[in-house]
Amino acid sequence: MADIGTLNTMKAAEDPVRGQLDGPRGARPKRNLSRRNIMLYGVLIVVAIYYLLPLYVMIVTSLKTMPEIRLGNVFSLPKDITFQPWVKAWAEACTGVNCDGLSRGFWNSVRILIPSVILSISIACVSGYALSKWKFKGSEVFFTLLLVGAFIPYQVMLYPVVIILRDVGTFLTDIWQGTCGFFTSAEGSCRGRVQLFGSLSGLVIVHSIFGMPILVLLFRNYFASIPEELFKAARVDGAGFWQILFRIMLPMSLPILVVAIILQVTGIWNDFLFGVVYTRAEQYPMTVQLNNIVNSVQGTKEYNVNMAATLLTGLVPLAIYFVSGKLFVRGIAAGAVKG
Amino acid sequence: MAIAESADTVAPERSAPQKRPLRLFRNLSSKIALIPMIATAVIVFMGGTIWTVVYSFTSSGLLPRLNWVGLDQYERLWGTTKWIISIQNLALYGICSLVLTLVIGFVLAAMLDRKIRFEDAFRTIFLYPFALSFIVTGLVWQWILNPDYGVQGVVRSLGWESFTFNPLNNPDIVMFGLLIAGLWQGTGLIMCIMLAGLRGIDDDIWKASRVDGIPVWKTYTRIIIPMMRPVFVTAIVLIASGIIKLYDLVVAQTSGGPGISSEVPAKYVMQSMFGGQNLGQGFAASTMMLLSVVIILVPWALLEFGGRKRG
């Protein structure tokens, strides 16, 4: 391609008409600034501006003062930059009676995120491993069932999960009080209750349940691609189920673990539906609290605070996205193409 | 886990012809490890779905109760204006979103596939909205489409006084306001999938079509797109399942307003289940959502998996 290509390009550059007539038919070798390329780049840049616009507007608005917002338009640059909206969004913005800002939602989200990611990934990792290397009669049936479940709208399963969480909570409370009462005779020392519905631990379970189809699929396909010989050699050497998992499979599965973590962190951080259904007001994750702050009817709308709050909420997934780069793409592609 | 381990290792020794271990205990570790997954699949996904469908035939109000009323809930559902509007909105949004996402996603992917410079930068820019939640997306676009300070205000301040573009306060076009935001968030993903599909196509195809002198656009429409059928099917399934879930975006951007003109089924379900203490209606509505998924998915599954077996 190289020699003939550059030759043709030079010829074409010297004499465009002859280049067109004499050259090979079909697509001409590319010049850097052919008319088609200019159009291509032009379109791409315009589209890129459209995609970047909301991010720009968020940043610009969050740095303006309210009087300036009322005078100008959303796209103008701030005249004197103020960080007051950010401080207010983080520490003072009100939802209902609480006026301690988005920080509460942020820490709630962190408290939900970390256990959810760990629990969901460990369950999915073990399940994927069992499904790929230790198949038994019926295991594929359950797996198919799980994948079919991924397509069921969440709304169908929301209420049954409420009931399951409530009943399991009561059941665990009974067990706890029973065993506790068996060992201590003092009256009233066993008041502790296990509450799953309306608590962060319940939400962690919910995230683990609904994240399972995609994660199990991810891990199953990954482990299935690990050579069978490796697995058999370990079996011959006398390693069992857990030994093979921890000594051989897990050390090899760092890439897929990173992909799964990226997938789960962004997914759980961005969740709104489960947060609003399965927790109470003071435990709302960041997205729910953000919506309550911005869409609250009382008071005057402070657009700069709203945009600062919005940007704060988007910051975590954005940071993950820009840091992880290609892995993020791989994660969603792996999740999307097969799911 | 100690029990599981021993059962696993001891099993082969005991398997003398006359005394085989119980089938249930073979491969026991694996079965124990899969308990959470099996419980999820059977109890939550299957059990929960059946439960909801069964209770949609009852008159459950504040609490689920098993007093049968037959199809009453469904009759009420289809007699409710809000539900009808929800369905119409979703259909409008769904068709536009499906077509536009596919077209924009493919065109962007094709442009990035033309061996251009800064491909990574462009891809990063097109995909970043996908990392953001629908709540953030909805709130940003609510602000950009603000009639006083947003797009309309800017164009008016430039001198075009009669310019009106106020989708979030106009019941007729409010769904397009949502569509703009939804497309901004979702096209990047489809672009990525399409790009992966385009990269999977053999370079020889391009060379052959160049040798034959087929124009580029014709190569795309006649050769490349038909070859990418599986990718398109995946993309369509993905977009469709996202459309039916449409909820957060509406809550953040319009809260269903103005009036009830941007209500969607998922929001109707949430409202009757957790807002209106009208469980039966919620169950019936969510069963309808399930039905629509089944209608979309069954033909796809038959095509995809039925065809594979025959082939």
XYZ file of C-alpha atoms in Angstrom:
650
model
C 0.000 0.000 0.000
C 2.667 2.448 1.077
C 4.678 3.013 -2.084
C 1.983 2.923 -4.690
C -0.298 4.824 -2.375
C 2.032 7.742 -1.854
C 2.901 7.728 -5.534
C -0.731 7.951 -6.512
C -1.346 10.633 -3.953
C 1.462 12.704 -5.339
C 0.233 12.255 -8.844
C -3.273 13.153 -7.830
C -2.029 16.199 -6.017
C -0.128 17.373 -9.076
C -2.914 16.864 -11.493
C -6.297 16.116 -9.964
C -8.077 15.434 -13.246
C -5.564 12.964 -14.524
C -5.360 11.364 -11.122
C -9.052 10.668 -11.271
C -9.085 9.371 -14.802
C -5.966 7.267 -14.832
C -5.811 6.021 -11.296
C -7.373 2.797 -10.175
C -11.127 2.977 -9.749
C -12.670 2.667 -6.318
C -11.607 4.533 -3.238
C -8.600 6.695 -3.825
C -5.718 6.421 -1.413
C -6.289 8.957 1.293
C -4.747 12.364 1.397
C -4.715 13.978 4.781
C -7.043 16.800 3.837
C -9.190 15.515 1.037
C -12.646 16.998 0.842
C -14.145 13.834 2.230
C -11.853 13.876 5.206
C -12.649 17.473 5.985
C -16.328 16.600 5.963
C -15.701 13.548 8.124
C -13.748 15.464 10.713
C -16.198 18.340 10.552
C -19.147 16.094 11.320
C -17.245 14.293 14.068
C -16.205 17.542 15.714
C -19.732 18.949 15.601
C -21.096 15.755 17.143
C -18.334 15.778 19.742
C -19.279 19.324 20.701
C -22.886 18.242 21.109
C -21.800 15.408 23.393
C -19.508 17.636 25.436
C -22.023 20.449 25.753
C -23.877 19.167 28.837
C -20.627 18.576 30.704
C -19.494 22.092 29.808
C -22.824 23.582 30.872
C -22.670 21.718 34.187
C -19.198 22.986 34.964
C -19.857 26.555 33.836
C -23.170 26.891 35.640
C -21.813 25.481 38.870
C -19.128 28.184 38.944
C -21.463 31.147 38.425
C -23.335 33.241 40.949
C -27.141 33.302 40.813
C -27.406 36.933 39.580
C -25.062 36.119 36.748
C -27.145 33.082 35.791
C -30.281 35.217 35.684
C -28.614 37.736 33.413
C -26.673 35.543 31.052
C -27.303 32.288 29.263
C -26.313 28.721 30.054
C -23.424 28.654 27.626
C -21.547 31.804 28.645
C -18.359 31.550 30.646
C -18.495 32.709 34.265
C -17.236 36.258 34.790
C -16.087 35.843 38.351
C -15.636 32.244 39.392
C -17.192 31.210 42.682
C -16.926 27.878 44.457
C -19.725 28.715 46.840
C -22.290 26.553 44.977
C -20.038 23.510 45.377
C -19.681 24.089 49.101
C -23.397 24.600 49.440
C -24.264 21.513 47.388
C -21.912 19.362 49.407
C -22.688 20.605 52.899
C -25.817 22.750 53.070
C -28.375 21.856 50.423
C -31.716 20.771 51.865
C -33.851 17.709 51.290
C -36.964 17.987 53.391
C -35.890 18.766 56.925
C -32.266 17.686 56.560
C -29.943 20.454 55.522
C -26.589 18.714 55.535
C -26.185 18.609 51.783
C -25.209 15.877 49.405
C -22.428 14.623 51.666
C -24.940 12.408 53.446
C -26.000 10.821 50.166
C -22.392 10.448 49.124
C -21.452 8.506 52.245
C -24.624 6.435 52.004
C -23.687 5.550 48.452
C -20.183 4.597 49.550
C -21.597 2.435 52.338
C -23.868 0.727 49.823
C -21.277 0.485 47.098
C -18.379 -1.251 48.841
C -20.210 -4.247 50.360
C -22.407 -4.594 47.262
C -19.438 -4.765 44.936
C -17.593 -7.259 47.130
C -20.608 -9.476 47.763
C -21.943 -9.494 44.218
C -18.567 -10.163 42.638
C -17.604 -12.945 45.031
C -20.922 -14.723 44.525
C -20.740 -14.290 40.773
C -17.110 -15.390 40.629
C -17.759 -18.621 42.523
C -20.944 -19.288 40.552
C -19.262 -18.661 37.223
C -16.440 -20.974 38.199
C -18.811 -23.741 39.281
C -20.862 -23.329 36.116
C -17.902 -23.578 33.794
C -15.663 -26.161 35.452
C -17.892 -28.209 37.770
C -21.034 -28.700 35.742
C -23.671 -31.033 37.067
C -26.973 -32.166 35.689
C -29.280 -29.187 35.727
C -26.662 -26.512 36.298
C -27.132 -25.167 32.786
C -30.880 -25.061 33.293
C -30.523 -22.819 36.322
C -28.075 -20.649 34.426
C -30.496 -20.240 31.529
C -33.178 -19.340 34.028
C -30.914 -16.686 35.502
C -30.244 -15.187 32.080
C -33.930 -15.148 31.216
C -34.459 -13.332 34.514
C -32.149 -10.577 33.323
C -34.751 -9.550 30.773
C -37.670 -9.359 33.177
C -38.488 -5.716 33.993
C -37.440 -4.884 37.547
C -40.919 -3.597 38.301
C -42.238 -7.147 38.128
C -39.937 -8.331 40.899
C -39.852 -5.257 43.115
C -42.677 -6.184 45.440
C -41.848 -9.883 45.844
C -38.340 -8.812 46.843
C -39.838 -6.461 49.443
C -41.700 -9.431 50.913
C -38.654 -11.708 50.766
C -36.483 -9.126 52.523
C -39.104 -8.520 55.213
C -39.710 -12.216 55.858
C -36.047 -13.175 55.868
C -35.430 -10.270 58.244
C -38.114 -11.520 60.643
C -36.837 -15.067 60.321
C -33.274 -14.066 61.145
C -34.532 -11.981 64.057
C -36.344 -15.014 65.444
C -33.227 -17.149 65.132
C -31.069 -14.477 66.720
C -33.427 -13.930 69.625
C -33.841 -17.662 70.080
C -30.151 -18.439 70.252
C -29.436 -15.334 72.285
C -32.185 -16.186 74.763
C -30.842 -19.728 75.011
C -27.457 -18.535 76.227
C -28.400 -15.530 78.371
C -31.199 -15.617 80.886
C -31.269 -11.886 81.574
C -34.554 -10.353 80.460
C -34.395 -7.871 77.611
C -30.796 -8.436 76.607
C -31.830 -9.811 73.232
C -33.663 -6.884 71.734
C -31.553 -6.673 68.589
C -33.468 -7.058 65.388
C -32.310 -7.997 61.930
C -33.808 -5.536 59.523
C -33.300 -6.091 55.823
C -36.135 -4.140 54.229
C -35.502 -0.426 54.556
C -31.859 -0.750 55.474
C -28.539 -0.570 53.717
C -27.859 -4.291 54.155
C -31.109 -5.058 52.346
C -30.072 -2.836 49.476
C -26.711 -4.617 49.317
C -28.526 -7.929 48.910
C -30.787 -6.458 46.244
C -27.822 -5.173 44.259
C -26.152 -8.569 44.511
C -29.302 -10.294 43.272
C -29.962 -8.055 40.307
C -26.319 -7.774 39.311
C -25.985 -11.525 39.230
C -27.047 -12.459 35.674
C -24.551 -10.260 33.911
C -21.703 -10.950 36.338
C -22.177 -14.708 36.362
C -22.221 -14.667 32.576
C -19.034 -12.646 32.531
C -17.185 -14.959 34.899
C -18.553 -18.151 33.384
C -17.386 -17.190 29.918
C -14.014 -16.125 31.229
C -13.382 -19.313 33.197
C -14.622 -21.412 30.292
C -11.850 -19.903 28.174
C -9.161 -21.072 30.613
C -7.656 -24.288 29.177
C -9.207 -27.464 30.453
C -5.741 -29.096 30.761
C -4.781 -26.716 33.531
C -7.878 -27.657 35.437
C -7.358 -31.373 34.893
C -3.711 -31.197 35.964
C -4.784 -29.581 39.209
C -7.417 -32.269 39.681
C -4.845 -35.006 39.163
C -2.639 -33.333 41.743
C -5.472 -33.678 44.194
C -6.776 -30.131 44.365
C -10.455 -29.752 45.195
C -13.115 -27.237 44.263
C -11.980 -24.364 46.458
C -8.277 -25.047 46.104
C -8.414 -24.835 42.328
C -10.454 -21.650 42.571
C -8.127 -19.850 44.966
C -4.780 -21.206 43.816
C -5.250 -21.370 40.048
C -8.334 -19.618 38.743
C -8.363 -16.452 40.828
C -4.731 -15.466 40.215
C -5.482 -15.725 36.509
C -8.642 -13.692 36.568
C -7.406 -10.212 37.370
C -8.557 -8.672 34.045
C -12.082 -9.969 34.391
C -12.189 -8.880 38.033
C -11.311 -5.332 37.011
C -13.982 -5.377 34.322
C -16.542 -6.669 36.818
C -15.597 -4.041 39.376
C -15.938 -1.239 36.834
C -19.293 -2.588 35.726
C -20.618 -2.878 39.262
C -19.265 0.380 40.640
C -20.807 2.477 37.882
C -24.002 0.434 37.892
C -24.573 0.606 41.630
C -23.525 4.219 41.946
C -25.938 5.234 39.211
C -28.838 3.194 40.523
C -31.960 5.118 41.446
C -34.840 2.649 41.420
C -33.580 0.251 44.105
C -32.376 3.079 46.300
C -35.767 4.719 46.288
C -37.678 1.492 46.917
C -35.580 -0.366 49.450
C -34.196 2.335 51.746
C -35.648 4.977 54.020
C -35.214 8.722 53.623
C -32.116 9.140 55.785
C -30.338 6.322 53.943
C -31.045 7.436 50.397
C -28.091 6.986 48.054
C -26.635 9.983 46.288
C -28.716 9.780 43.094
C -31.990 9.768 45.036
C -30.916 12.619 47.243
C -29.720 14.589 44.240
C -33.103 14.231 42.579
C -34.829 15.312 45.788
C -32.621 18.381 46.103
C -32.993 19.526 42.510
C -36.645 18.696 41.980
C -37.905 19.921 45.339
C -40.762 22.353 44.978
C -40.103 24.578 47.962
C -37.782 27.526 47.864
C -36.250 29.377 44.970
C -34.335 27.311 42.481
C -30.626 27.730 42.827
C -29.424 26.497 39.489
C -25.748 26.826 40.304
C -26.111 24.678 43.431
C -28.181 22.169 41.473
C -25.558 21.837 38.783
C -22.766 21.550 41.330
C -24.714 18.763 43.024
C -25.351 17.041 39.700
C -21.704 17.233 38.770
C -20.680 15.918 42.198
C -22.909 12.887 41.712
C -21.541 12.244 38.255
C -17.956 12.642 39.362
C -17.381 9.103 40.644
C -18.474 7.237 37.486
C -16.809 9.866 35.308
C -13.524 9.431 37.157
C -13.761 5.670 36.763
C -14.565 6.076 33.105
C -11.691 8.378 32.293
C -9.183 6.415 34.362
C -10.135 2.954 33.163
C -10.457 3.907 29.499
C -10.401 0.819 27.327
C -11.260 -1.523 30.179
C -14.563 0.288 30.622
C -15.356 -0.224 26.962
C -14.424 -3.867 27.295
C -16.593 -4.207 30.357
C -19.717 -2.821 28.776
C -19.020 -4.625 25.518
C -18.608 -7.912 27.365
C -21.748 -7.177 29.317
C -23.725 -5.927 26.387
C -22.837 -8.192 23.519
C -23.638 -11.384 25.325
C -26.340 -10.153 27.663
C -16.796 -26.165 53.639
C -15.014 -29.015 55.360
C -17.907 -31.372 54.760
C -18.051 -30.516 51.128
C -14.344 -31.116 50.684
C -14.386 -34.522 52.280
C -17.442 -35.639 50.393
C -15.748 -34.671 47.203
C -12.467 -36.435 47.806
C -13.833 -39.500 49.525
C -16.482 -40.169 46.931
C -14.308 -41.980 44.355
C -13.002 -44.468 46.936
C -16.456 -45.492 47.978
C -17.800 -45.911 44.503
C -17.603 -49.645 44.488
C -20.125 -51.097 42.028
C -22.659 -52.103 44.670
C -22.446 -48.958 46.816
C -22.460 -45.818 44.703
C -22.815 -42.548 46.574
C -26.100 -40.747 46.335
C -26.351 -38.678 43.173
C -27.196 -35.618 45.159
C -23.819 -35.674 46.891
C -21.691 -36.008 43.790
C -19.960 -32.768 42.934
C -21.290 -31.382 46.199
C -18.993 -28.338 46.510
C -20.209 -27.070 43.183
C -23.817 -27.480 44.232
C -23.235 -25.668 47.503
C -21.379 -22.874 45.697
C -24.287 -22.418 43.320
C -26.939 -22.140 46.027
C -27.058 -18.315 45.947
C -27.370 -18.293 42.171
C -29.995 -21.017 42.098
C -31.945 -19.285 44.851
C -31.838 -16.028 42.904
C -32.922 -17.638 39.664
C -35.659 -19.808 41.132
C -37.002 -17.840 44.098
C -36.517 -14.230 43.063
C -36.666 -14.292 39.284
C -39.076 -17.132 38.658
C -40.965 -17.169 41.951
C -41.232 -13.397 42.122
C -42.518 -13.146 38.581
C -45.137 -15.835 39.097
C -46.148 -14.224 42.397
C -46.687 -10.858 40.749
C -48.665 -12.340 37.879
C -50.884 -14.316 40.297
C -51.524 -11.309 42.531
C -52.419 -9.167 39.539
C -55.714 -11.073 39.496
C -56.578 -10.008 43.065
C -57.950 -6.844 44.566
C -54.850 -6.182 46.681
C -54.796 -2.624 47.962
C -52.481 -1.618 50.763
C -51.343 -5.200 51.351
C -51.270 -8.171 48.996
C -54.336 -10.354 49.618
C -55.609 -13.343 47.741
C -59.180 -12.411 46.914
C -59.775 -13.087 43.288
C -61.350 -10.517 41.058
C -60.443 -12.045 37.725
C -59.482 -9.510 35.095
C -60.889 -6.507 36.976
C -57.510 -4.909 37.530
C -56.714 -5.156 33.837
C -60.045 -3.668 32.854
C -59.447 -0.771 35.219
C -55.903 -0.424 33.922
C -56.955 -0.106 30.301
C -59.725 2.269 31.317
C -57.272 4.655 32.973
C -56.240 7.639 30.873
C -52.884 7.841 32.571
C -51.994 4.289 31.559
C -53.095 4.832 27.959
C -50.978 7.981 27.787
C -48.070 6.091 29.334
C -48.295 3.419 26.658
C -48.558 5.958 23.856
C -45.601 7.890 25.229
C -43.495 4.771 25.513
C -44.409 3.695 21.989
C -43.473 7.090 20.578
C -40.280 7.304 22.583
C -39.456 3.684 21.856
C -39.790 3.845 18.083
C -37.887 7.120 17.788
C -35.224 5.998 20.206
C -34.754 2.628 18.528
C -34.426 4.028 15.022
C -32.320 7.039 15.924
C -29.995 5.159 18.259
C -29.331 2.548 15.602
C -28.786 5.101 12.853
C -26.638 7.493 14.901
C -24.737 4.653 16.537
C -23.953 3.043 13.211
C -23.032 6.249 11.422
C -20.713 7.315 14.223
C -19.115 3.888 14.318
C -18.671 3.877 10.542
C -17.052 7.299 10.670
C -14.682 6.220 13.432
C -13.879 3.116 11.409
C -12.570 5.172 8.451
C -9.037 5.016 9.890
C -9.179 8.538 11.223
C -6.894 10.291 13.652
C -7.844 10.873 17.278
C -10.204 7.930 17.126
C -9.695 7.214 20.821
C -10.459 10.797 21.778
C -13.684 10.815 19.756
C -14.752 7.470 21.166
C -14.092 8.631 24.695
C -16.214 11.725 24.112
C -19.116 9.822 22.542
C -19.188 7.212 25.259
C -18.734 9.247 28.436
C -22.452 10.060 28.895
C -23.070 6.357 29.256
C -21.084 6.391 32.499
C -23.505 8.941 33.949
C -26.771 7.991 35.581
C -30.147 8.824 34.087
C -30.746 11.136 37.025
C -27.701 13.238 36.165
C -28.621 13.106 32.459
C -32.178 14.192 33.138
C -31.194 17.057 35.405
C -28.584 18.448 33.014
C -30.960 18.424 30.080
C -33.706 19.891 32.213
C -31.364 22.809 32.771
C -30.223 23.104 29.144
C -33.835 23.031 27.940
C -34.887 25.580 30.544
C -37.101 28.065 28.641
C -35.664 31.218 30.253
C -31.953 30.516 30.442
C -31.445 27.509 28.174
C -31.469 26.980 24.423
C -34.656 28.991 23.860
C -33.418 31.926 25.928
C -30.062 31.969 24.174
C -31.544 31.961 20.680
C -34.010 34.688 21.669
C -31.284 36.851 23.137
C -29.434 36.578 19.831
C -32.298 38.433 18.210
C -34.763 35.775 17.064
C -37.512 36.863 19.420
C -40.240 34.485 18.294
C -38.091 31.350 18.588
C -39.842 28.702 20.648
C -38.209 25.500 21.736
C -39.634 24.591 25.100
C -40.189 20.844 25.025
C -40.318 20.310 28.776
C -43.359 22.572 29.188
C -45.185 21.629 26.022
C -47.272 18.445 26.338
C -47.107 17.804 22.591
C -43.348 17.543 22.323
C -42.264 16.700 25.855
C -41.307 13.166 24.816
C -38.823 14.607 22.348
C -37.229 16.542 25.164
C -36.721 13.224 26.913
C -35.547 11.680 23.657
C -32.756 14.241 23.247
C -31.437 13.366 26.687
C -31.911 9.639 26.209
C -30.062 9.662 22.889
C -27.235 11.681 24.375
C -26.820 9.080 27.093
C -27.318 5.890 25.120
C -25.906 6.251 21.603
C -22.301 5.884 22.756
C -22.870 2.333 23.893
C -24.466 1.319 20.596
C -21.664 3.060 18.730
C -19.147 0.956 20.657
C -20.973 -2.267 19.880
C -21.268 -1.327 16.208
C -17.602 -0.404 16.116
C -16.674 -3.780 17.543
C -18.862 -5.359 14.847
C -17.242 -3.313 12.086
C -13.773 -4.253 13.327
C -14.787 -7.885 13.168
C -15.378 -7.665 9.425
C -12.573 -9.019 7.318
C -10.464 -6.416 5.552
C -10.608 -8.540 2.409
C -14.273 -7.622 2.018
C -13.275 -3.990 1.732
C -10.482 -4.803 -0.678
C -12.815 -6.880 -2.827
C -15.450 -4.179 -2.993
C -12.758 -1.636 -3.847
C -11.475 -3.811 -6.650
C -15.011 -4.140 -7.981
C -15.443 -0.394 -7.815
C -18.438 -0.410 -5.517
C -19.025 2.970 -3.851
C -18.414 3.117 -0.125
C -22.022 3.800 0.864
C -23.192 0.881 -1.243
C -20.621 -1.390 0.368
C -22.065 -0.424 3.728
C -25.729 -0.893 2.852
C -25.411 -3.990 0.682
C -22.512 -5.887 2.241
C -21.450 -4.652 5.658
C -24.852 -4.153 7.287
C -26.213 -7.543 6.196
C -23.024 -9.105 7.530
C -23.526 -7.369 10.845
C -26.970 -8.825 11.418
C -26.065 -10.417 14.790
C -24.603 -7.142 16.023
C -27.756 -5.294 15.022
C -29.915 -7.885 16.731
C -27.908 -7.507 19.938
C -28.141 -3.743 19.706
C -31.900 -3.858 19.158
C -32.439 -6.189 22.109
C -30.287 -3.944 24.253
C -32.065 -0.738 23.226
C -35.489 -2.325 23.559
C -34.885 -3.630 27.064
C -33.569 -0.195 28.015
C -36.664 1.515 26.627
C -39.069 -0.596 28.647
C -37.110 0.249 31.800
C -37.395 3.996 31.106
C -38.095 5.503 34.497
C -35.253 7.444 36.165
C -34.872 9.797 33.240
C -38.532 10.798 33.344
C -38.496 11.216 37.115
C -35.467 13.493 36.952
C -36.256 15.488 33.850
C -40.002 16.048 33.887
C -41.514 14.122 36.829
C -44.116 12.951 34.351
C -45.217 16.478 33.560
C -46.474 18.801 32.355
C -49.621 17.279 33.833
C -49.412 13.616 32.935
C -48.103 14.126 29.424
C -44.771 12.361 29.915
C -45.856 9.469 32.104
C -44.381 6.059 31.285
C -45.502 2.543 32.310
C -42.650 1.957 34.753
C -43.602 5.156 36.555
C -47.244 4.140 36.607
C -46.254 0.860 38.266
C -44.112 2.573 40.874
C -46.819 5.080 41.650
C -49.592 2.566 42.162
C -47.370 0.187 44.140
C -45.564 2.551 46.457
C -47.403 5.839 46.095
C -51.061 5.073 45.662
C -51.281 1.978 47.906
C -52.920 0.277 45.003
C -50.912 -2.909 44.683
C -53.276 -4.756 42.362
C -53.013 -2.026 39.746
C -49.243 -2.041 40.061
C -49.115 -5.800 39.617
C -51.400 -5.684 36.601
C -49.391 -2.898 35.011
C -46.091 -4.641 35.645
C -47.526 -7.845 34.206
C -48.329 -5.881 31.063
C -44.720 -4.723 30.975
C -43.597 -8.311 31.307
C -45.930 -9.303 28.500
C -44.449 -6.696 26.193
C -40.957 -8.007 26.941
C -42.108 -11.529 26.165
C -43.621 -10.372 22.891
C -40.329 -8.738 21.914
C -38.013 -11.437 23.188
C -39.664 -14.692 22.159
C -39.305 -14.121 18.398
C -35.702 -13.059 18.948
C -34.927 -16.107 21.080
C -36.538 -18.399 18.528
C -34.569 -16.821 15.704
C -31.330 -16.847 17.609
C -31.351 -20.164 19.404
C -33.855 -22.123 17.338
C -31.848 -21.325 14.221
C -28.583 -22.341 15.813
C -29.839 -25.800 16.634
C -31.032 -26.419 13.114
C -27.876 -25.053 11.558
